Coordinates of C-alpha atoms and ligand atoms in Angstrom, one line a residue:
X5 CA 5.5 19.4 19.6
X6 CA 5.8 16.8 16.9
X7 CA 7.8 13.4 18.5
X8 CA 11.1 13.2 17.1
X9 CA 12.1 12.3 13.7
X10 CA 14.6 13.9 11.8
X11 CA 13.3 14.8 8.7
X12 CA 16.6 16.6 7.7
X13 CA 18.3 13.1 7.6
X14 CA 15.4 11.2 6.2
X15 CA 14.9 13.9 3.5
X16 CA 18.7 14.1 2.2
X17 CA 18.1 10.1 1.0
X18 CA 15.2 11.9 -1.9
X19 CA 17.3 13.9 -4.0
X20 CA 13.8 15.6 -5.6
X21 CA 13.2 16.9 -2.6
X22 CA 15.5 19.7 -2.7
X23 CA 13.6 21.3 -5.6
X24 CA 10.7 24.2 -4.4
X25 CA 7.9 21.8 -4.1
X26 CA 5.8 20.7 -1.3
X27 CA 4.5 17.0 -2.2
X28 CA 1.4 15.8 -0.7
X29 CA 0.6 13.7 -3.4
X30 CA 2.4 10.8 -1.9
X31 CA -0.4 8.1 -2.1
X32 CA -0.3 8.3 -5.6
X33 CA 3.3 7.4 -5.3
X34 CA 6.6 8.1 -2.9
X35 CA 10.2 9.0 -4.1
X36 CA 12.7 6.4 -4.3
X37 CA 15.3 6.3 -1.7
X38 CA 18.8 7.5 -2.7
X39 CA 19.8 3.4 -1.6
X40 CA 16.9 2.2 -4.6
X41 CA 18.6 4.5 -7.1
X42 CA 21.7 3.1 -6.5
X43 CA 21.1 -0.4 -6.2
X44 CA 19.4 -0.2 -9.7
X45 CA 21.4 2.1 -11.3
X46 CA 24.6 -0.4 -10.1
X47 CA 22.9 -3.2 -11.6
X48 CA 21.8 -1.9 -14.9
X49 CA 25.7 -0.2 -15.1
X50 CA 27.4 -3.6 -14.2
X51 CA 25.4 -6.8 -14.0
X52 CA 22.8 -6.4 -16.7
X53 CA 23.3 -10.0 -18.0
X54 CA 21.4 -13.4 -17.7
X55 CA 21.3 -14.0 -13.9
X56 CA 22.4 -16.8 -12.3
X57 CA 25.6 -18.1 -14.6
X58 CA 28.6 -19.7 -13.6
X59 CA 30.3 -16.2 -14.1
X60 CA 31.3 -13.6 -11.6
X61 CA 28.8 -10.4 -13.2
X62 CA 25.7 -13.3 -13.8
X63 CA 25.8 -14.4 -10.1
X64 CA 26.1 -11.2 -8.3
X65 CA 23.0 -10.5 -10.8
X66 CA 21.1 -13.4 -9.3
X67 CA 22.4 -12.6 -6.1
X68 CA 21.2 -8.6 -6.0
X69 CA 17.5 -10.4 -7.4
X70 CA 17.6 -12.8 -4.7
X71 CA 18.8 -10.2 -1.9
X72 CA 15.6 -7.9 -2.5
X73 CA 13.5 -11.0 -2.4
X74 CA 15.0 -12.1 0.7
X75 CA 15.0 -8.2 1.9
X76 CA 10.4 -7.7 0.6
X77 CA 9.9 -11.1 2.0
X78 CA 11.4 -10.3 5.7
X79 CA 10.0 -6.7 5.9
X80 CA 6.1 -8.3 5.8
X81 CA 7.4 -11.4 8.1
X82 CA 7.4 -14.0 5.6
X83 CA 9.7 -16.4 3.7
X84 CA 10.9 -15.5 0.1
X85 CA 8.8 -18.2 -1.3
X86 CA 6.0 -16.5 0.0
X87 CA 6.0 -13.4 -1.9
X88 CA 5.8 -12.9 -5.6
X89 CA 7.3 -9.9 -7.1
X90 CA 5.2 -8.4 -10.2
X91 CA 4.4 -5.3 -11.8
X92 CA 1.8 -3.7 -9.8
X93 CA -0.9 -4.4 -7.1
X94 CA -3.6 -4.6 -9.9
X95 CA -1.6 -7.4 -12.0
X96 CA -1.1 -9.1 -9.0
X97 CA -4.5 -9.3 -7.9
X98 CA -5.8 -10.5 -11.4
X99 CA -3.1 -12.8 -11.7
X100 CA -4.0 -14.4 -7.9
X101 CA -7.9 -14.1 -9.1
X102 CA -7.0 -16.2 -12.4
X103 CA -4.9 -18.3 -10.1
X104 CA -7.6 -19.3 -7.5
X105 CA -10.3 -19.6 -9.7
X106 CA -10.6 -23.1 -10.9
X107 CA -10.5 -23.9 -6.9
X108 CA -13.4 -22.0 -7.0
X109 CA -17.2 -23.9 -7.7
X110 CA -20.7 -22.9 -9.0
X111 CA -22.4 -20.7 -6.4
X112 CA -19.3 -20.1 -4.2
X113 CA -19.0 -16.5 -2.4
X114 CA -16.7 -13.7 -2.6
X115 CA -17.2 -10.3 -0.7
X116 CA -15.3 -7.4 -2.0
X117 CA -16.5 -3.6 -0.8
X118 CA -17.1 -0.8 -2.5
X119 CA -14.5 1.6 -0.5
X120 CA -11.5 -0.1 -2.0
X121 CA -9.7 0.9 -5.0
X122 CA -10.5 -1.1 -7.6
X123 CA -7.8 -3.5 -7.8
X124 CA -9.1 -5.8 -5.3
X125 CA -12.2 -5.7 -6.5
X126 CA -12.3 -5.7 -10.5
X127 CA -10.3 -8.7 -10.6
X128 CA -13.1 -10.5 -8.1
X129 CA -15.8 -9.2 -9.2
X130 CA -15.1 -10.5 -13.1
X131 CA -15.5 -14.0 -11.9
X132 CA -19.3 -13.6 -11.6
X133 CA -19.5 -14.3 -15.1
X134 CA -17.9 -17.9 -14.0
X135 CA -20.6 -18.6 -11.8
X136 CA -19.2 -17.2 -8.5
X137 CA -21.2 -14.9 -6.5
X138 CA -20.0 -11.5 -5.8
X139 CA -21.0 -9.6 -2.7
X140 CA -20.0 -6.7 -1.7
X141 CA -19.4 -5.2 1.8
X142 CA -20.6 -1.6 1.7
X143 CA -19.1 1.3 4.2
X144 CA -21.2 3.3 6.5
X145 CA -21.7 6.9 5.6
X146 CA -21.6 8.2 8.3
X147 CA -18.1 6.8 9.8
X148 CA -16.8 6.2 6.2
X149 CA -15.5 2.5 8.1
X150 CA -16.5 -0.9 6.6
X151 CA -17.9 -2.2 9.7
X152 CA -17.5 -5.5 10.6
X153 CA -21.0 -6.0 11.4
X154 CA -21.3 -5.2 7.4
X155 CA -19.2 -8.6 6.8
X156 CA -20.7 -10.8 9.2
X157 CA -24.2 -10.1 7.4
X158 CA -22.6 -11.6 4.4
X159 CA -20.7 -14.5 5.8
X160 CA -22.3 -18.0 5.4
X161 CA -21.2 -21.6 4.6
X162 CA -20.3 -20.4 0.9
X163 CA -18.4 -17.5 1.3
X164 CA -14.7 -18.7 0.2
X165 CA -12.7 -15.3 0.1
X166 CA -13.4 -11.8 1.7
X167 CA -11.4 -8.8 -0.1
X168 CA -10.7 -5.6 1.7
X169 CA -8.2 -2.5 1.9
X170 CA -5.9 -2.8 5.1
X171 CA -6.0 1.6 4.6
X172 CA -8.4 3.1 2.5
X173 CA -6.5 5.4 -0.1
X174 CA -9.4 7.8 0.2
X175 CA -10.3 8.0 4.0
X176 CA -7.0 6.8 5.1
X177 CA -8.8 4.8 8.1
X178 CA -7.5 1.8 8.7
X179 CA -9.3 -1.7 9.4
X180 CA -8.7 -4.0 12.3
X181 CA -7.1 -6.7 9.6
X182 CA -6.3 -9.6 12.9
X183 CA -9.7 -9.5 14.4
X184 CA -11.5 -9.7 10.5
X185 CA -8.9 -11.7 9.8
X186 CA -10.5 -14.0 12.8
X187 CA -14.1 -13.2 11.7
X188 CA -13.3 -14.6 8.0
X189 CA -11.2 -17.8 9.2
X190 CA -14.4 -18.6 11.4
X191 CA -17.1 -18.6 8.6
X192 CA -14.3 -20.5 7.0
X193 CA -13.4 -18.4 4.1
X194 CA -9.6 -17.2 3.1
X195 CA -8.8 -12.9 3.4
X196 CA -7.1 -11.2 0.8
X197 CA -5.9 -7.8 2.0
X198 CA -4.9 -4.8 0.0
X199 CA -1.9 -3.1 2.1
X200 CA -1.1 -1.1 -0.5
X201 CA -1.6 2.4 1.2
X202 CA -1.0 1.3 4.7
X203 CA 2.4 0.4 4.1
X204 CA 4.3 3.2 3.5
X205 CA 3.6 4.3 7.5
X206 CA 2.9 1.1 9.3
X207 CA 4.9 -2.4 9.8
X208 CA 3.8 -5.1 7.8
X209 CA 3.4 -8.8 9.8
X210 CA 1.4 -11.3 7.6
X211 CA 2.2 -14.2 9.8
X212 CA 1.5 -12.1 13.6
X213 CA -2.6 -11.2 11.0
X214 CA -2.7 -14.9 10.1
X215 CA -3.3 -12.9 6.7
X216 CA -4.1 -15.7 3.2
X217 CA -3.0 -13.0 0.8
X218 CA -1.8 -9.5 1.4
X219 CA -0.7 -6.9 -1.2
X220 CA 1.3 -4.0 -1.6
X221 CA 3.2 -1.8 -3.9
X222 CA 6.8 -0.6 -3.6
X223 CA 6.6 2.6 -5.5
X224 CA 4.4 3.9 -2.9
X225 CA 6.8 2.4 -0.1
X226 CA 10.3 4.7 -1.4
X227 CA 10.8 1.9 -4.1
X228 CA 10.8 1.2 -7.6
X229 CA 7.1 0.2 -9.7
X230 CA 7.1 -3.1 -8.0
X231 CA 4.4 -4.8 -5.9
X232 CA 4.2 -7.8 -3.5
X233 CA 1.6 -10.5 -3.4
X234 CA 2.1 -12.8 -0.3
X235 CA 0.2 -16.0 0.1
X236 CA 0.6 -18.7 2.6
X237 CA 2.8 -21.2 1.2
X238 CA -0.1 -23.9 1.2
X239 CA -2.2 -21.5 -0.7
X240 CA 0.1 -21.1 -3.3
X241 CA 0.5 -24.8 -3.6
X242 CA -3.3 -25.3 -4.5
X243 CA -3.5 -22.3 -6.6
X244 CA -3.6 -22.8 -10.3
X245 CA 0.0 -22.2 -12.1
X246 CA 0.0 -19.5 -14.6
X247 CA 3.5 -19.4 -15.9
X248 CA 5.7 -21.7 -18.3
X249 CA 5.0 -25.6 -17.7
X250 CA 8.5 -27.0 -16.6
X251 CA 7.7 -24.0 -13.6
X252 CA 4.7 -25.5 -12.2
X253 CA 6.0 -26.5 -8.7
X254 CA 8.2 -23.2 -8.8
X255 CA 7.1 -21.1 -5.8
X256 CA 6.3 -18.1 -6.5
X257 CA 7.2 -18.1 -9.6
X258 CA 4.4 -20.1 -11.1
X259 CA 2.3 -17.5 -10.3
X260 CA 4.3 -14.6 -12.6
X261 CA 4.6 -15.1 -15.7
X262 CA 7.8 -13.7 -17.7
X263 CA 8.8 -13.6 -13.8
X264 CA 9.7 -10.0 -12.3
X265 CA 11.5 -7.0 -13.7
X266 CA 15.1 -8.0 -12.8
X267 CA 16.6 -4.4 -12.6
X268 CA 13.7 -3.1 -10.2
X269 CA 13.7 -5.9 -8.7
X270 CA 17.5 -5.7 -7.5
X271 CA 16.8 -2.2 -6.4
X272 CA 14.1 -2.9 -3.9
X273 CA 16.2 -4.0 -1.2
X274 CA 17.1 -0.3 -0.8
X275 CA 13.5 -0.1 0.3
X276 CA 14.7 -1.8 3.8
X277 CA 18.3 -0.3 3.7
X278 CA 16.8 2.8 3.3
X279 CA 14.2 2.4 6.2
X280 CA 17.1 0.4 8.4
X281 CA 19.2 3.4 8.0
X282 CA 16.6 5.5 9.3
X283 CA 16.3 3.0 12.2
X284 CA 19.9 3.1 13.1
X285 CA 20.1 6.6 13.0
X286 CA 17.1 7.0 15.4
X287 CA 17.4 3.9 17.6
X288 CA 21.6 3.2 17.3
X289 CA 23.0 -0.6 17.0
X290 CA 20.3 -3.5 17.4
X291 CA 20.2 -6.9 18.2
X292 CA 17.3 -7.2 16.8
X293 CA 16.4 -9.2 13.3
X294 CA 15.4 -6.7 10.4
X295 CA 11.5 -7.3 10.6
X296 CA 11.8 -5.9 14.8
X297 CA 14.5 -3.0 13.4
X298 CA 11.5 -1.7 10.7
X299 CA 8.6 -2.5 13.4
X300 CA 10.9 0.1 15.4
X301 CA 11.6 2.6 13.3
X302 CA 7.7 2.6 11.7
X303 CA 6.2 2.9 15.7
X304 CA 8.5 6.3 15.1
X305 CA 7.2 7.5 12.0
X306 CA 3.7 6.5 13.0
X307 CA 4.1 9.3 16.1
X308 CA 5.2 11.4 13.9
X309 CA 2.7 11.5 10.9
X310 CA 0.2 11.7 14.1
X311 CA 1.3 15.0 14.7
X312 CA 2.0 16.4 11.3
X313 CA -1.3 15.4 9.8
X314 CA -3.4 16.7 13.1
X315 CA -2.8 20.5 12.3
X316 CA -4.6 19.7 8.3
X317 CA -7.2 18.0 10.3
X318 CA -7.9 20.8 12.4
X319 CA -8.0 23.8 9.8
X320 CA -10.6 21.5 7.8
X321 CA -12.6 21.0 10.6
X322 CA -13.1 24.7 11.2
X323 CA -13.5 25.7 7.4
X324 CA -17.2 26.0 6.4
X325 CA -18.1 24.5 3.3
X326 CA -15.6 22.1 3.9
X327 CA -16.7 18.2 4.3
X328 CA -13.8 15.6 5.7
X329 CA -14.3 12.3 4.0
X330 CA -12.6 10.0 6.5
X331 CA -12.4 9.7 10.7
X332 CA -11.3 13.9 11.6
X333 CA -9.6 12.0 14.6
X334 CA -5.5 11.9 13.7
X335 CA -5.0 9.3 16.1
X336 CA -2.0 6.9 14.7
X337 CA -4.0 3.4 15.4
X338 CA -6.8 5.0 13.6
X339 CA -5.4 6.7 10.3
X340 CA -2.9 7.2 7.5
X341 CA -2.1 10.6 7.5
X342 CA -4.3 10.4 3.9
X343 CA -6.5 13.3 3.9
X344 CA -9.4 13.7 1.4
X345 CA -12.5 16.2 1.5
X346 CA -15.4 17.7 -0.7
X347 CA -15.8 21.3 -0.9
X348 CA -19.4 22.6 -1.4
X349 CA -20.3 23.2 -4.5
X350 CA -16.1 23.0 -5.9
X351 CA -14.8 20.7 -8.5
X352 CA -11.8 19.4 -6.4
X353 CA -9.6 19.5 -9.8
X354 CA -10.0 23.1 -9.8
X355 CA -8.7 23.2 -6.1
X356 CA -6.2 21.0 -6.9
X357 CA -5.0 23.7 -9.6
X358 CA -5.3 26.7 -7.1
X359 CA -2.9 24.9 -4.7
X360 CA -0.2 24.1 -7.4
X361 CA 0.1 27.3 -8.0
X362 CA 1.8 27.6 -4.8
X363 CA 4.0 24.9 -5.4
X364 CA 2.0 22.7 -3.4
X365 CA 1.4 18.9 -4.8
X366 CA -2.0 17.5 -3.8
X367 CA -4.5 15.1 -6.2
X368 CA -8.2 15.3 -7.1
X369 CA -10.2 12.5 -8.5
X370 CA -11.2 8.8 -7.6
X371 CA -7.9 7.3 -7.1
X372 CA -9.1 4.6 -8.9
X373 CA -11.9 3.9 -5.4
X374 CA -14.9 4.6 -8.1
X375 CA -17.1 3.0 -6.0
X376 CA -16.4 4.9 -3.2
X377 CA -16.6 8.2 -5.0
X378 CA -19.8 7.1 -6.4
X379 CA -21.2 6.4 -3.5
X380 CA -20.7 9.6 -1.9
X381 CA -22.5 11.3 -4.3
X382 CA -19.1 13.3 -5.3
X383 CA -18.7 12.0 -8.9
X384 CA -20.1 15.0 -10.3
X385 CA -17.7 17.0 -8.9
X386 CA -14.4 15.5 -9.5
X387 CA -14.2 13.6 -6.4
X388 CA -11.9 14.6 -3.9
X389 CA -9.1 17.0 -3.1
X390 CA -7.0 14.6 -1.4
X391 CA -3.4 15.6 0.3
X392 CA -1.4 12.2 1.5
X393 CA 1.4 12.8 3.7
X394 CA 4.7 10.8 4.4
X395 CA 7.5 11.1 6.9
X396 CA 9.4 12.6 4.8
X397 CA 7.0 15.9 4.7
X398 CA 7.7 18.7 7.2
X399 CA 5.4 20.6 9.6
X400 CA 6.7 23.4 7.7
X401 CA 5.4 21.8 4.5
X402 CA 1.8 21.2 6.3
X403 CA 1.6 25.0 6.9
X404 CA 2.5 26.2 3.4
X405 CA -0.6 23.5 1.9
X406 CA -2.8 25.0 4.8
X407 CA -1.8 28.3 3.7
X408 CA -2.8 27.6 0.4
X409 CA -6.6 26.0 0.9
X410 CA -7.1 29.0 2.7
X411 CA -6.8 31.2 -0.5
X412 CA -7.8 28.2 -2.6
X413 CA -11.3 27.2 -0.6
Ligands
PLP78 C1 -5.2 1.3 -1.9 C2 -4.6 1.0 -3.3 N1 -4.7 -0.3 -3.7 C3 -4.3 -0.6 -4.9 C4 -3.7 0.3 -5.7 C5 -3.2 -0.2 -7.1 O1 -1.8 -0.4 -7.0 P1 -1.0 -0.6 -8.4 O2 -0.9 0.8 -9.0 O3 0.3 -1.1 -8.0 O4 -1.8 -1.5 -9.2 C6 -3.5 1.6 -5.3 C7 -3.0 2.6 -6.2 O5 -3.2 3.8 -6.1 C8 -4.0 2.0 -4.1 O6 -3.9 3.2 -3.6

């Protein structure tokens, strides 16, 4: 029996969902809550002007912007100054990489892995032509986990910054980001952690992690194409300003230049009004601040997705031929509900195909996690099939994809 969520209620704020199609594709991006549409759609209709003028429609601009930023910044646990809004989690990265670079000396470390996508790697890994050395933290094989006795054969007295996925968007196993987060801190180096697929189904809390940098993106979190980049406030302070002069003490916003897309960016505090209406409709009225309300409502979701993803788990499991790339455990503490496998001797685009035809939505590829792929020995046959649940999918919906890998495999 799957722990209680109502998916009817969650399901009427994503107006796509009432077409015929099962979507499992949701790693590669989520739906926008019906609270996102509106909040952008109200600004583009009424306040699309300069923000932040003495005049009625230019201050309720700024003060939709500043709203989301206030909204992002206490979903993770920080403060607004905290978080830079820009484009995407690969711009962000590069922009922090140029950012922290001329902090950075001649034979200094950094350790990225090779199971992350690659945009908190590429951006790292271009500095070795500055003179920094670039390790890299490989998985194990056989668990698919980056172990952490992986990193601490890497550490040493010139590793500055460690790099690594908080959720693999492959494997969907998730690493223990407070006790690396301890590891790195001891060797004396800085953590930059890509959240990006962990935070659709888990609560974000960068200050409980002691997290330096942590990264996500909002249109795989019910948003619009936005991402987050927190940084510790004295972290930003050191790093390198990369926007207009006169904005050099500006936090964040020496960090972005051009500064964020100010129509998106008033829409994404639907993202929490979205995920607090889900919380009040589950848990009733709360004393508690916004940050407790979404840690709530995600412990929920996180049963939830534990028993909708175990039934996928199991069918693979028993399917010959078939070969899980990730833990086959669908324990919550351990996974996303992110499931990707190889089929012998299938190209997992052509699977992919089979299981549209059924209306089902599932991907095939690298996701971008090259490396990964690579590594597995699965480049030659278009990666992996992957099928990436949120809340918002049904049991019902987990039956119809099962139904059709059956015929497909
Ligand atoms: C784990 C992970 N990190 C980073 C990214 C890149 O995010 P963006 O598209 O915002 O650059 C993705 C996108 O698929 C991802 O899945």
């Amino acid at each position: 029996m799957s722990p209680p969520l109502d998916t009817a209620f969650a399901r009427a704020h994503f107006p796509a969902l009432a077409g015929p199609w099962a979507l499992f594709e949701n790693a590669g991006g989520t739906l926008a809550a019906e609270q996102v549409l509106d909040r952008i759609r109200t600004y583009m209709a009424e306040y699309q002007v300069q923000p932040g003028a003495a005049y009625p429609a230019s201050a309720r601009a700024a003060e939709m912007i500043a709203e989301s930023h206030r909204a992002m910044a206490a979903m993770i646990n920080a403060q607004p100054e905290e978080v830079m809004i820009g484009p995407s989690t690969s711009m962000n990265v590069f922009l922090l990489a140029q950012a922290l670079k001329p902090g950075l000396g001649e034979g200094d470390e950094v350790v990225v892995t090779n199971l992350d996508h690659e945009a908190n790697v590429g951006a790292w890994r271009k500095l070795s032509g500055e003179g920094i050395t670039v390790r890299e933290w490989r998985f194990d094989r056989e668990s698919f986990a980056l172990e952490p006795a992986g990193l601490a054969a890497l550490l040493n007295e010139r590793t500055r910054l460690v790099c690594f996925g908080h959720c693999s968007n492959i494997t969907g196993g998730f690493t223990d980001v407070p006790a690396l987060v301890r590891t790195i801190h001891d060797a004396g180096a800085l953590a930059c952690v890509d959240g990006v697929a962990y935070a659709p189904h888990r609560a974000i809390d960068v200050k409980a992690w002691d997290v330096d940098f942590y990264l996500c993106s909002t249109y795989k979190l019910y948003g619009p194409h936005l991402a987050l980049l927190y940084g510790k406030r004295a972290h930003f302070e050191r790093a390198a300003p990369l926007n207009h002069v006169f904005l050099d003490d500006e936090l964040p916003l020496k960090l972005n230049p051009g500064g964020p897309n100010h129509e998106l960016s008033a829409g994404l505090a639907g993202v929490t009004a979205y995920l607090d209406a889900l919380h009040a409709h589950h848990e009733g009225e709360s004393n508690l601040p916004l940050h407790g309300r979404l840690a709530a409502i995600f412990e929920r979701i996180a049963a939830y997705e534990e028993a909708l993803v175990a039934p996928l788990l199991e069918f693979l499991a028993a399917k010959p031929g078939v070969r899980l790339i990730g833990n086959p455990t669908a324990d919550r503490h351990a996974r996303a509900p992110t499931v990707a496998f190889a089929v012998e001797g299938r190209d997992a685009g052509e699977i992919a195909r089979a299981v549209a035809a059924h209306r089902v939505a599932i991907g095939a590829g690298d996701f971008y996690a090259a490396r990964c792929i690579e590594a597995l020995g699965l480049a030659t046959q278009g990666g992996v099939v992957r099928a990436s649940m949120v809340h918002y999918n049904t049991a019902d919906e987990v039956e119809r994809l099962i139904r059709a890998l059956d015929e497909a495999i």
